[in-house]
Short mmCIF file of C-alpha atoms in Angstrom, two decimals:
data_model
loop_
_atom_site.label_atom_id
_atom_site.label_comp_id
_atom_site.label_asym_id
_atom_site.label_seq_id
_atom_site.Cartn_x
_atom_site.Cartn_y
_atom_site.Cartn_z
CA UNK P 27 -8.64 10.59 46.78
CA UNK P 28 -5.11 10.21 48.00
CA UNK P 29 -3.43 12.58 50.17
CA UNK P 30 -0.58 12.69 47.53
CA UNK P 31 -2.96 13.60 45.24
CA UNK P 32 -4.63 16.60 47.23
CA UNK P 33 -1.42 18.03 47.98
CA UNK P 34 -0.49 18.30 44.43
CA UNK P 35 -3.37 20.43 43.78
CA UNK P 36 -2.52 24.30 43.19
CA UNK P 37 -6.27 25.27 45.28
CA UNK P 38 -5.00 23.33 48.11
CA UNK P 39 -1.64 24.73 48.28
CA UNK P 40 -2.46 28.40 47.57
CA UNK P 41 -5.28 28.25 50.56
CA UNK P 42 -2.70 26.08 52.25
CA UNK P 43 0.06 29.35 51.99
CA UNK P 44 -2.77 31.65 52.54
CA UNK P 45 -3.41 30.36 55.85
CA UNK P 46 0.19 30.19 56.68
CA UNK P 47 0.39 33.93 56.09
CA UNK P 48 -3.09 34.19 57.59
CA UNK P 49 -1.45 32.30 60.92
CA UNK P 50 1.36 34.76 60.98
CA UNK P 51 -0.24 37.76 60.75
CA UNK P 52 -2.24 36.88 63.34
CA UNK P 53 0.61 35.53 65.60
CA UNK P 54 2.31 38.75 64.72
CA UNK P 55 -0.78 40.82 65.82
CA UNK P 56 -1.07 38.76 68.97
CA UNK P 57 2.18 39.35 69.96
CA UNK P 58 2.03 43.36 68.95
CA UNK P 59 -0.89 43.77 71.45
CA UNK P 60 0.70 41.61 74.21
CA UNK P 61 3.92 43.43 73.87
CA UNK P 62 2.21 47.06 73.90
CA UNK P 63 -0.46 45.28 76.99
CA UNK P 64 2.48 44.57 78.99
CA UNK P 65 4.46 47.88 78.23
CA UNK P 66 1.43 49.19 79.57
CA UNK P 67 0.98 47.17 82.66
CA UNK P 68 4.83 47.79 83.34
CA UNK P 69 4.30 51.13 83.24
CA UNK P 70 1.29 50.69 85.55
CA UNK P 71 3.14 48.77 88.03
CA UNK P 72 5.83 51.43 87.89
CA UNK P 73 2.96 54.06 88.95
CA UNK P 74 1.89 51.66 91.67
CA UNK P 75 5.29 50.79 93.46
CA UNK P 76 6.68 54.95 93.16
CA UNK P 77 3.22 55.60 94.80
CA UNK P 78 3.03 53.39 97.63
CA UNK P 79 6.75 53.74 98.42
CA UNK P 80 6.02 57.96 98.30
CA UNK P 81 2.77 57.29 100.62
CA UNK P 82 4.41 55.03 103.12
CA UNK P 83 7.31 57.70 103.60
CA UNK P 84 5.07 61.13 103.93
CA UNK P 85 4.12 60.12 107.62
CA UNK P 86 7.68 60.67 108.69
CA UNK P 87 10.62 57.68 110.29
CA UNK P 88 8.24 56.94 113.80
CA UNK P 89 5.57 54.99 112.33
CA UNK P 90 6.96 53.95 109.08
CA UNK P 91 7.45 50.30 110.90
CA UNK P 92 3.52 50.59 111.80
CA UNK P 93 2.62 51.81 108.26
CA UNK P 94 4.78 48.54 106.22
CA UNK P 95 2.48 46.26 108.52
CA UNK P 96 -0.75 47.74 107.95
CA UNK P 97 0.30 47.77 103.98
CA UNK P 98 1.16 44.21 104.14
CA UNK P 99 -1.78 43.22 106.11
CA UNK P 100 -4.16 45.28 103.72
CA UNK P 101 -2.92 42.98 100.81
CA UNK P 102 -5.56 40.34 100.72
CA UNK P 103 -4.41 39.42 96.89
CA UNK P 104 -0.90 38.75 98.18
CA UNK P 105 0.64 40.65 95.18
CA UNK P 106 2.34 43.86 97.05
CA UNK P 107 5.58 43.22 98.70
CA UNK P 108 6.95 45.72 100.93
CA UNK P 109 10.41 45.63 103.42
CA UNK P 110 12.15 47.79 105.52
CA UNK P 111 15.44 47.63 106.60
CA UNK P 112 17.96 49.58 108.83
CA UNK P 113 21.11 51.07 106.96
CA UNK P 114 23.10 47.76 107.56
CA UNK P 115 20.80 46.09 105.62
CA UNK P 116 18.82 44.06 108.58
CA UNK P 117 15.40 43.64 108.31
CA UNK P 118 13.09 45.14 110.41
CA UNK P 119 9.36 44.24 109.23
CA UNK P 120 7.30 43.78 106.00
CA UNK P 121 6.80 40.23 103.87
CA UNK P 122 10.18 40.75 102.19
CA UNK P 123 13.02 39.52 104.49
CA UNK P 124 15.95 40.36 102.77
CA UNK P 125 17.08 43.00 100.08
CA UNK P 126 16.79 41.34 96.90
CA UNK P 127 19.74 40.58 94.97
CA UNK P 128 20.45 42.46 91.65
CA UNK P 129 18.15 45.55 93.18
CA UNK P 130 19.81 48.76 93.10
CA UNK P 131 19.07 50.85 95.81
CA UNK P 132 18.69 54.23 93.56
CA UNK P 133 14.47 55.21 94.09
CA UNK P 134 14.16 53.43 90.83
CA UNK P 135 11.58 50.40 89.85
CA UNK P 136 13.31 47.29 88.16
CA UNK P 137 12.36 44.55 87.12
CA UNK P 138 12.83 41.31 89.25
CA UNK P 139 13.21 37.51 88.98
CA UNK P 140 12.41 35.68 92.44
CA UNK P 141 10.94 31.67 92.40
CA UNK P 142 7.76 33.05 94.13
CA UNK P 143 7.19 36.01 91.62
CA UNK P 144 5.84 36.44 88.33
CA UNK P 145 7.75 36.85 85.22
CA UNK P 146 7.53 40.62 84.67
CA UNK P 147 7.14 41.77 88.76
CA UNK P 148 8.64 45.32 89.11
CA UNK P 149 10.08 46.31 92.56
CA UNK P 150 12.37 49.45 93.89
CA UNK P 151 14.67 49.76 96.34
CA UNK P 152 14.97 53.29 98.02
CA UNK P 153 17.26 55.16 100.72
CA UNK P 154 15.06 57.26 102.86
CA UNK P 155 16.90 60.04 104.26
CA UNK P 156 17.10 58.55 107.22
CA UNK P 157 19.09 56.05 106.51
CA UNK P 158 16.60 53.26 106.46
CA UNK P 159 16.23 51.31 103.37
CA UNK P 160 12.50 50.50 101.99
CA UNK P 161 12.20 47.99 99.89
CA UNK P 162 8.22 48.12 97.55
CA UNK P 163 7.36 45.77 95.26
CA UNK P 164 4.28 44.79 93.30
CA UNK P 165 3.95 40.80 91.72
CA UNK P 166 2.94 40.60 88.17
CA UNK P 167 0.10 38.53 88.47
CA UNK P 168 -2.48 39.94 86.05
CA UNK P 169 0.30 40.31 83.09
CA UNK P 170 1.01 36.64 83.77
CA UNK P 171 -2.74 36.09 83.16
CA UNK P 172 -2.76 37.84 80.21
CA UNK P 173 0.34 35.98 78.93
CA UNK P 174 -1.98 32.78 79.57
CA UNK P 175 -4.85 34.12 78.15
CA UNK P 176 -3.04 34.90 74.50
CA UNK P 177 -1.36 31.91 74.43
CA UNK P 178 -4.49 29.68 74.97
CA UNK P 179 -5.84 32.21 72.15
CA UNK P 180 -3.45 31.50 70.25
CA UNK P 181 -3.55 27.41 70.45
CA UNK P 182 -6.95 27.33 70.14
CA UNK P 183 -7.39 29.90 67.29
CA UNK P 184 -4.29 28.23 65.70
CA UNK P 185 -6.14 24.59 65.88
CA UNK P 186 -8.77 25.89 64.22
CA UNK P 187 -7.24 28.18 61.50
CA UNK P 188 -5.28 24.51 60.42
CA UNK P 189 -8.60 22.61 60.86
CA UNK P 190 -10.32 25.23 58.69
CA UNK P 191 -7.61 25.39 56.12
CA UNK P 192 -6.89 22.17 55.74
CA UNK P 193 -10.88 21.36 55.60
CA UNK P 194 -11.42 24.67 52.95
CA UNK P 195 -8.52 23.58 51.05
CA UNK P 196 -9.76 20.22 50.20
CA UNK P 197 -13.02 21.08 49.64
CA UNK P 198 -11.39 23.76 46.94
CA UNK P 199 -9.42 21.09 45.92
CA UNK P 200 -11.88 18.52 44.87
CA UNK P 201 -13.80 20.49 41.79
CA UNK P 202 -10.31 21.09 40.18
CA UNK P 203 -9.36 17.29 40.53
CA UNK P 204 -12.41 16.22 39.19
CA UNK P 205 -11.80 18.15 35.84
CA UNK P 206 -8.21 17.25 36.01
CA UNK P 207 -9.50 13.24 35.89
CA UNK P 208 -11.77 14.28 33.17
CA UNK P 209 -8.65 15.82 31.19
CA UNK P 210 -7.02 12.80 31.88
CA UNK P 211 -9.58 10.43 30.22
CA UNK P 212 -9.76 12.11 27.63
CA UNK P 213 -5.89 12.03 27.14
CA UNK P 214 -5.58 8.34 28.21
CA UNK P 215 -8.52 8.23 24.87
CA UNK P 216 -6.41 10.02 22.66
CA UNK P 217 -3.07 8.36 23.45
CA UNK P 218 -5.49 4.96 22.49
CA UNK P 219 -5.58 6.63 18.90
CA UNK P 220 -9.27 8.29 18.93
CA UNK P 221 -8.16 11.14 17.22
CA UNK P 222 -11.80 13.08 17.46
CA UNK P 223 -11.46 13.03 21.08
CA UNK P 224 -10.62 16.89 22.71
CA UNK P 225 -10.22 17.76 26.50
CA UNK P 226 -13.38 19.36 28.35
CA UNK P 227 -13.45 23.31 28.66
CA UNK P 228 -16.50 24.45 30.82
CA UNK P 229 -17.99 27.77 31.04
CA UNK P 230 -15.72 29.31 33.14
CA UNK P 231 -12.89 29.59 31.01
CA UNK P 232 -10.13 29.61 34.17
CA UNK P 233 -6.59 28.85 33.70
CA UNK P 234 -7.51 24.97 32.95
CA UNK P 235 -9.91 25.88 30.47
CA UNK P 236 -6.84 28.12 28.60
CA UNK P 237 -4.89 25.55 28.21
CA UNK P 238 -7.26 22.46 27.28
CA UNK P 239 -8.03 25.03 25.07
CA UNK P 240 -4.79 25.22 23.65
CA UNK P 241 -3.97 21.62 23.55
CA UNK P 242 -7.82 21.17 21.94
CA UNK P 243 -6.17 23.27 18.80
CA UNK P 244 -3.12 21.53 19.17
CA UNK P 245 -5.21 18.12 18.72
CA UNK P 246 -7.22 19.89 15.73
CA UNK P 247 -3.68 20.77 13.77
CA UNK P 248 -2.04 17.27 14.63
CA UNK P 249 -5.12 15.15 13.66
CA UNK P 250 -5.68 17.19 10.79
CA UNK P 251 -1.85 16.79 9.82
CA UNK P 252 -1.51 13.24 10.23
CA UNK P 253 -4.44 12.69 8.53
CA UNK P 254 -2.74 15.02 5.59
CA UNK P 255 0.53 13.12 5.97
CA UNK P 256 -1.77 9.43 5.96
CA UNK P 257 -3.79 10.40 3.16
CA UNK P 258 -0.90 11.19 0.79
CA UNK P 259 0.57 7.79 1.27
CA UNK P 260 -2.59 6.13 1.27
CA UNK P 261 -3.78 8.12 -1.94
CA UNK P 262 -0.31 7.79 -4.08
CA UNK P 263 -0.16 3.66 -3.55
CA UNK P 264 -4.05 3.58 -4.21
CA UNK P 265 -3.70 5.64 -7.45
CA UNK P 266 -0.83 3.91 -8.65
CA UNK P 267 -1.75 0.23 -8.24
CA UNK P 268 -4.25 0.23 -11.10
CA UNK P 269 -2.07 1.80 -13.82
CA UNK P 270 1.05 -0.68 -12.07
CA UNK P 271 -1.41 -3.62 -12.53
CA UNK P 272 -1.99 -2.26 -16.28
CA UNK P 273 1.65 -1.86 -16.80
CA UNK P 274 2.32 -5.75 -15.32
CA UNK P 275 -0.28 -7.04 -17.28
CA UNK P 276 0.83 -5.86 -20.43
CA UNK P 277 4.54 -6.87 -19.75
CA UNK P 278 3.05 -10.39 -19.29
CA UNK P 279 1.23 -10.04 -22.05
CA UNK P 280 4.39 -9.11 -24.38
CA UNK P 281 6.65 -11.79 -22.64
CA UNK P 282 3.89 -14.50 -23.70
CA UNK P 283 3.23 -13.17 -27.32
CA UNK P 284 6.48 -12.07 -28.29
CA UNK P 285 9.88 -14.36 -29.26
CA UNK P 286 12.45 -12.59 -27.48
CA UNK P 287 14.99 -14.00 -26.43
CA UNK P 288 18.61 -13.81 -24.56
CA UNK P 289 18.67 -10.20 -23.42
CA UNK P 290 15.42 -8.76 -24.00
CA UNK P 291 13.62 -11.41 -22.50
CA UNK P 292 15.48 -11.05 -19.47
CA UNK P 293 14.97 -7.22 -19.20
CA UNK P 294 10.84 -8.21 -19.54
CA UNK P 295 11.44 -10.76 -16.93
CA UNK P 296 13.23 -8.04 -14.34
CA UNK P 297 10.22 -5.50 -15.87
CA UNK P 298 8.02 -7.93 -14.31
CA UNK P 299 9.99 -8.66 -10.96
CA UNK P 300 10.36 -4.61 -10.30
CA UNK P 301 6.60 -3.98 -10.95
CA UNK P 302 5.66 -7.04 -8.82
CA UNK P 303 7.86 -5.49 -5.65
CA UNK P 304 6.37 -1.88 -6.29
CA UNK P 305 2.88 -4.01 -6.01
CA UNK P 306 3.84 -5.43 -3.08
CA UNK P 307 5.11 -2.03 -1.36
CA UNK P 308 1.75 -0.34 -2.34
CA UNK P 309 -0.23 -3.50 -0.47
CA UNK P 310 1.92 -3.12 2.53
CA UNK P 311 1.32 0.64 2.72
CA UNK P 312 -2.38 -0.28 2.29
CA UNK P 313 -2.45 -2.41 4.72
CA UNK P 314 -0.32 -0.34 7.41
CA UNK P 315 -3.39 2.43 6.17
CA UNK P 316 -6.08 -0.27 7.10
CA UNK P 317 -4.82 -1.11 10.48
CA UNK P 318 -4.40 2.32 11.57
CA UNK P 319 -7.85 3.15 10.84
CA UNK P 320 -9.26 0.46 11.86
CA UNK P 321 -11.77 0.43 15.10
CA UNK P 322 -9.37 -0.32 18.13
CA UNK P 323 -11.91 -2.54 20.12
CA UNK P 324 -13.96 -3.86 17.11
CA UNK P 325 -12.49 -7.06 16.83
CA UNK P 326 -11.13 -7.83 19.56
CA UNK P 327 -11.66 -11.17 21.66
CA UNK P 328 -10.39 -13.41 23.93
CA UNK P 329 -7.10 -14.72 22.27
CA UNK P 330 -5.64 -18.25 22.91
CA UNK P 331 -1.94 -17.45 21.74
CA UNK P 332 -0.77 -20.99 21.60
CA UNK P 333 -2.92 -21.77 19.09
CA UNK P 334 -2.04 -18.74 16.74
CA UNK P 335 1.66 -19.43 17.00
CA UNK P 336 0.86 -23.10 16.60
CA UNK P 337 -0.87 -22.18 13.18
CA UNK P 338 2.15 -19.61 12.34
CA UNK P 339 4.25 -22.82 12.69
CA UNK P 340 2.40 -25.31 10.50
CA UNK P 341 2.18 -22.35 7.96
CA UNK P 342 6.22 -21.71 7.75
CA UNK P 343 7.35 -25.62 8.23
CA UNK P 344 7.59 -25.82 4.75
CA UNK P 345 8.81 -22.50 3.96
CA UNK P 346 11.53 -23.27 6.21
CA UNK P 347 12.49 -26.92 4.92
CA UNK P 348 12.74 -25.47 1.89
CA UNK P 349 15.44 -22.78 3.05
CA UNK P 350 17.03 -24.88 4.90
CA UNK P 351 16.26 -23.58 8.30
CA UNK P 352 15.60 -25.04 11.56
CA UNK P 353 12.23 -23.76 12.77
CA UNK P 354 11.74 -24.70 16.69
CA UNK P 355 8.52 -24.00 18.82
CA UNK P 356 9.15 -23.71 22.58
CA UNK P 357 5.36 -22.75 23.54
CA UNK P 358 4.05 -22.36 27.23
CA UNK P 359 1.48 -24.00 28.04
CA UNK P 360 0.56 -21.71 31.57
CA UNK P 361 0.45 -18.61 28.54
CA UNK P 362 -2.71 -16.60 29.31
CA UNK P 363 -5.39 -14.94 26.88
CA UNK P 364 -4.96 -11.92 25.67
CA UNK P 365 -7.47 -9.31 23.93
CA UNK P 366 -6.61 -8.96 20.79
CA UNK P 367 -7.60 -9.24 17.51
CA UNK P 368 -6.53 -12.88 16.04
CA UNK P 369 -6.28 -12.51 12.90
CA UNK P 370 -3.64 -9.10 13.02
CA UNK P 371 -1.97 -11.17 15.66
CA UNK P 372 -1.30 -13.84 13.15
CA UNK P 373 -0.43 -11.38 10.94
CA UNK P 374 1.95 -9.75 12.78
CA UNK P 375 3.50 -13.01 14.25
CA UNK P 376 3.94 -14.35 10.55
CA UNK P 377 5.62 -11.06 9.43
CA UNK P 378 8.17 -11.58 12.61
CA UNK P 379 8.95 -15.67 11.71
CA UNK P 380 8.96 -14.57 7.86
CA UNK P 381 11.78 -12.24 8.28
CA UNK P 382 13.35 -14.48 10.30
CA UNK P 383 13.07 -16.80 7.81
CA UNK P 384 14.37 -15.04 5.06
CA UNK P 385 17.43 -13.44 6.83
CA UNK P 386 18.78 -16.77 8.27
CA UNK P 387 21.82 -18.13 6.41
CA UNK P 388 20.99 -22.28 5.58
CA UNK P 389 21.45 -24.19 7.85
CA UNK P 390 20.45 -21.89 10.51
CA UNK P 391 17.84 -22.08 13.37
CA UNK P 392 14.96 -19.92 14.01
CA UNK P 393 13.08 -20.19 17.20
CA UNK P 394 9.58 -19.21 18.26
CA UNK P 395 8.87 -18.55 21.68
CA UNK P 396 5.81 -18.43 24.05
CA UNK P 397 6.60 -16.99 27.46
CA UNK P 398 4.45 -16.38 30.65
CA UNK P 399 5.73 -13.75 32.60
CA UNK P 400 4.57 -11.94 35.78
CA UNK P 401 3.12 -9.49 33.33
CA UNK P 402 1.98 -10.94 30.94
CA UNK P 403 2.49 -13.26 27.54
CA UNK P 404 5.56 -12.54 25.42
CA UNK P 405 6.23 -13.94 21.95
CA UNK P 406 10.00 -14.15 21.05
CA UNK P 407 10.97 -14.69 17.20
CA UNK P 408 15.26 -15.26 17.87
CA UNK P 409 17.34 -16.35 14.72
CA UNK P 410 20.91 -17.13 14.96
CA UNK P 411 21.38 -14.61 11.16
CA UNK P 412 23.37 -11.63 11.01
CA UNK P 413 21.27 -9.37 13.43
CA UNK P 414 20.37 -5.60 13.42
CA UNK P 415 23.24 -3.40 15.00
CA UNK P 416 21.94 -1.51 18.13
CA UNK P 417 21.67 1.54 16.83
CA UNK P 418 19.45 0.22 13.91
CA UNK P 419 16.87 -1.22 15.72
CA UNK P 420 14.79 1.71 16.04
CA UNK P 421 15.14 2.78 12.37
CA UNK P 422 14.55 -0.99 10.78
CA UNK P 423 10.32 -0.27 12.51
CA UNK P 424 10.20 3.34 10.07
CA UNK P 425 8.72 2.83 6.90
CA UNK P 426 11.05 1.62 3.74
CA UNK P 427 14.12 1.20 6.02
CA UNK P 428 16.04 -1.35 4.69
CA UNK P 429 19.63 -2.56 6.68
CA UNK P 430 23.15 -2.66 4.64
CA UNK P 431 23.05 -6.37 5.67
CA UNK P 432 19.20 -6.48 4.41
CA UNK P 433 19.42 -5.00 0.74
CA UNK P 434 20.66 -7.71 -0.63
CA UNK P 435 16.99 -9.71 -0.16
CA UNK P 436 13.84 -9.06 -1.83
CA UNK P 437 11.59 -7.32 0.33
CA UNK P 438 9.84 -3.46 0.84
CA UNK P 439 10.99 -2.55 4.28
CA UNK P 440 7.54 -2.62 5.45
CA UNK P 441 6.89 -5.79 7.15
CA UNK P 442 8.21 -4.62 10.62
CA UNK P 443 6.30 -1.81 10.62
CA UNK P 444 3.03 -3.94 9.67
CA UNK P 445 4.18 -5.54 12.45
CA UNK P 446 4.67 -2.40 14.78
CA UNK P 447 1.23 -0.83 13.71
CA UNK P 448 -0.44 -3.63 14.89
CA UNK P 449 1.52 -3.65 18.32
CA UNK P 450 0.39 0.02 18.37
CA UNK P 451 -2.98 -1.27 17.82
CA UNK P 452 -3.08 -3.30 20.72
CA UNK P 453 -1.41 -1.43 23.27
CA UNK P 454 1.88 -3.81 22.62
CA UNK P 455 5.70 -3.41 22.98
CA UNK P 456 7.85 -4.07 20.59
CA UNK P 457 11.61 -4.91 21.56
CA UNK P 458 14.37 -6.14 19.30
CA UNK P 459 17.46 -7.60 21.37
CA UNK P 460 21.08 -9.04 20.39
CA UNK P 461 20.51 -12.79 20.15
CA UNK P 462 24.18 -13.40 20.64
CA UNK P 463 24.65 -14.48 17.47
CA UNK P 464 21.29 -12.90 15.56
CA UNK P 465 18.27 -11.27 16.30
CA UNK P 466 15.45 -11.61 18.31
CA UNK P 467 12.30 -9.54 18.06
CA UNK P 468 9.91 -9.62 21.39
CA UNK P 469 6.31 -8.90 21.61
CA UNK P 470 5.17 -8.12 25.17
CA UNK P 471 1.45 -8.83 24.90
CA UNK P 472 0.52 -6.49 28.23
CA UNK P 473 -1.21 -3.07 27.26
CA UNK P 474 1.42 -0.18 27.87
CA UNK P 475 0.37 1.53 31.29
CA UNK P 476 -1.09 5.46 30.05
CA UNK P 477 0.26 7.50 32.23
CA UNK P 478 -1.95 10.82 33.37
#
């Protein structure tokens, strides 16, 4: 599984957000009860520096000197800071030597900032009325440890919340990728033309499940359609080539027993010539029918294409001498096999050097091309004639479409899309480019990638 992959998932995302807010809620928390724990402690230490600055001034000026000392010395955590100095501001005794900057001297605790204090130390500065100044402070060394102890909470529950997450997404992940590679296959298999095929719904009929079962019935209406839409064609030009066969033969049969002549006998002779192209467009829609249905791996095999556009060649040679036309092979040798089906292949390369052919003026050149590329095979039919305009190209592969430049030769419109069927079939592209002068029809024979 790729990380891109995972992270595309909706499960992983949505417990990926969850634990987000998860991880700021409980940030937020942390920091509520810290901030209301060290209100409280401030408040505390407040309580603790009025009260020893009210019990070291009850005993009266004499032995306030002697009580600072004995406070100090009774500090064996080192976290009480007391000073007393005269009215000029000179010290006189206690662990705080001079009056701290920024301290108003109004009976009030502050908070303080000194290099060997905590951050959040309280301290208050008070005239005694006496003159003296006393100086009480208290360092805020069990807030500090609380401030440690959240944010080690905090890193460590952090790590794990992301460890967890991340770990509980994926594994949430994985079920839902698994069906999404099954809905895959079975697209990939219907984009390869197995119409029966429908995407998997399991039992739990979740938000997947609604819509493979929506595309399923999708699938049902456009199989049953196209097979509606094939069946008509199919049906009409099987219906009508017996009674067109009946009709041909018994034009025939009144052009051989009958004396017409002049006129008539050329109306029975362009009878026959109309009949024999409506013939010929019923075969071709057959045969477009019989590819389409036809089993897509059935025939295939291991396809040498030199030697089917070597046999394309020997059939057309004479076709071609007898037009007029130059027909050219340039076939590489360093071509791969292909799987395909040989004899549609022939078929469809025929079509491609037959319409060549028959749409190159005399005198012309047609040219039949084998080319390995990094990708694959191509075969290139180019003809120097007069071309499809670019914005033809796409319409001259639909069934029946016949150019302005084209309607002037015999011919049903339906060899290119022979031709295109059977590049369907196999997974081939189809490309018509400007020869510069002419045409040239490609046939990449590397299976279009499927994308899922």
């Amino acid at each position: 599984m790729r990380p891109s992959e995972l992270w595309r998932t909706t499960p992983f995302r949505l417990t990926l957000m969850n634990g987000a807010v998860f991880a700021l809620a409980v940030l937020a928390l942390m920091g509520l009860i810290y901030q209301q724990t060290a209100g409280y402690l401030g408040r505390q230490m407040d309580g603790i520096v009025v009260s020893e600055a009210r019990g070291l001034t009850l005993g009266g000026a004499e032995r306030l000197p002697d009580r600072v000392a004995q406070a100090v010395a009774a500090d064996a955590r080192h976290i009480e800071y007391y000073g007393l100095f005269s009215a000029e501001g000179i010290w006189i005794t206690g662990n705080v030597r001079a009056l701290p900057p920024g301290l108003p001297v109004d009976g009030r605790p502050h908070g303080i900032k000194a290099p060997n204090l905590q951050p959040g130390s309280r301290a208050m500065a008070q005239r005694l009325p006496w003159g003296e100044i006393l100086v009480v402070g208290h360092d805020a060394l069990v807030l500090s440890g609380l401030r440690d102890i959240v944010v080690r909470a905090l890193a460590v529950s952090g790590g794990l919340a992301l460890i967890l997450g991340m770990a509980g997404a994926a594994a949430l992940s994985l079920r839902p990728l698994q069906r999404i590679d099954n809905l895959r296959d079975a697209s990939r298999a219907a984009l390869k033309g197995q119409l029966g095929v429908r995407l998997p719904v399991s039992p739990r009929r979740d938000e997947i499940d609604m819509l493979a079962g929506v595309a399923n019935t999708m699938m049902d209406e456009a199989e049953r359609l196209l097979w509606e839409v094939k069946s008509v064609g199919e049906n009409v030009a099987h219906d009508l080539r017996t009674p067109l066969n009946r009709l041909r033969a018994l034009l025939y049969r009144v052009r051989q027993e009958t004396r017409l002549e002049g006129a008539e006998r050329a109306m029975i002779d362009q009878a026959l010539a109309e009949t024999d192209e409506l013939l010929a467009r019923f075969r071709a829609l057959q045969r477009i029918g019989e590819i389409e249905r036809r089993d897509r791996q059935a025939f295939f095999e291991p396809v040498r294409l030199q030697n089917v556009l070597e046999h394309v060649i020997e059939l057309h040679e004479p076709l071609a001498e007898d037009r007029g036309v130059a027909l050219a092979a340039e076939i590489a040798a360093d071509a791969p096999q292909v799987s395909a089906d040989p004899t549609l292949l022939f078929e469809a390369v025929s079509n491609l050097v037959d319409n060549a052919l028959k749409f190159t003026p005399r005198g012309g050149r047609v040219c039949l091309r084998l080319a390995a590329r990094e990708e694959g095979p191509r075969i290139e039919v180019a003809d120097n004639g007069p071309g499809v305009t670019e914005d033809e190209r796409d319409a001259v592969l639909q069934r029946f479409y016949r150019t302005q430049r084209a309607r002037a030769e015999p011919g049903s419109g339906l060899g290119l899309s022979i031709v295109a069927a059977i590049a369907r079939l196999h997974h081939f592209t189809l490309v018509l480019e400007d020869a510069h002068p002419g045409l040239r029809v490609a046939l990449n024979c590397w299976p279009r990638g499927i994308e899922g």
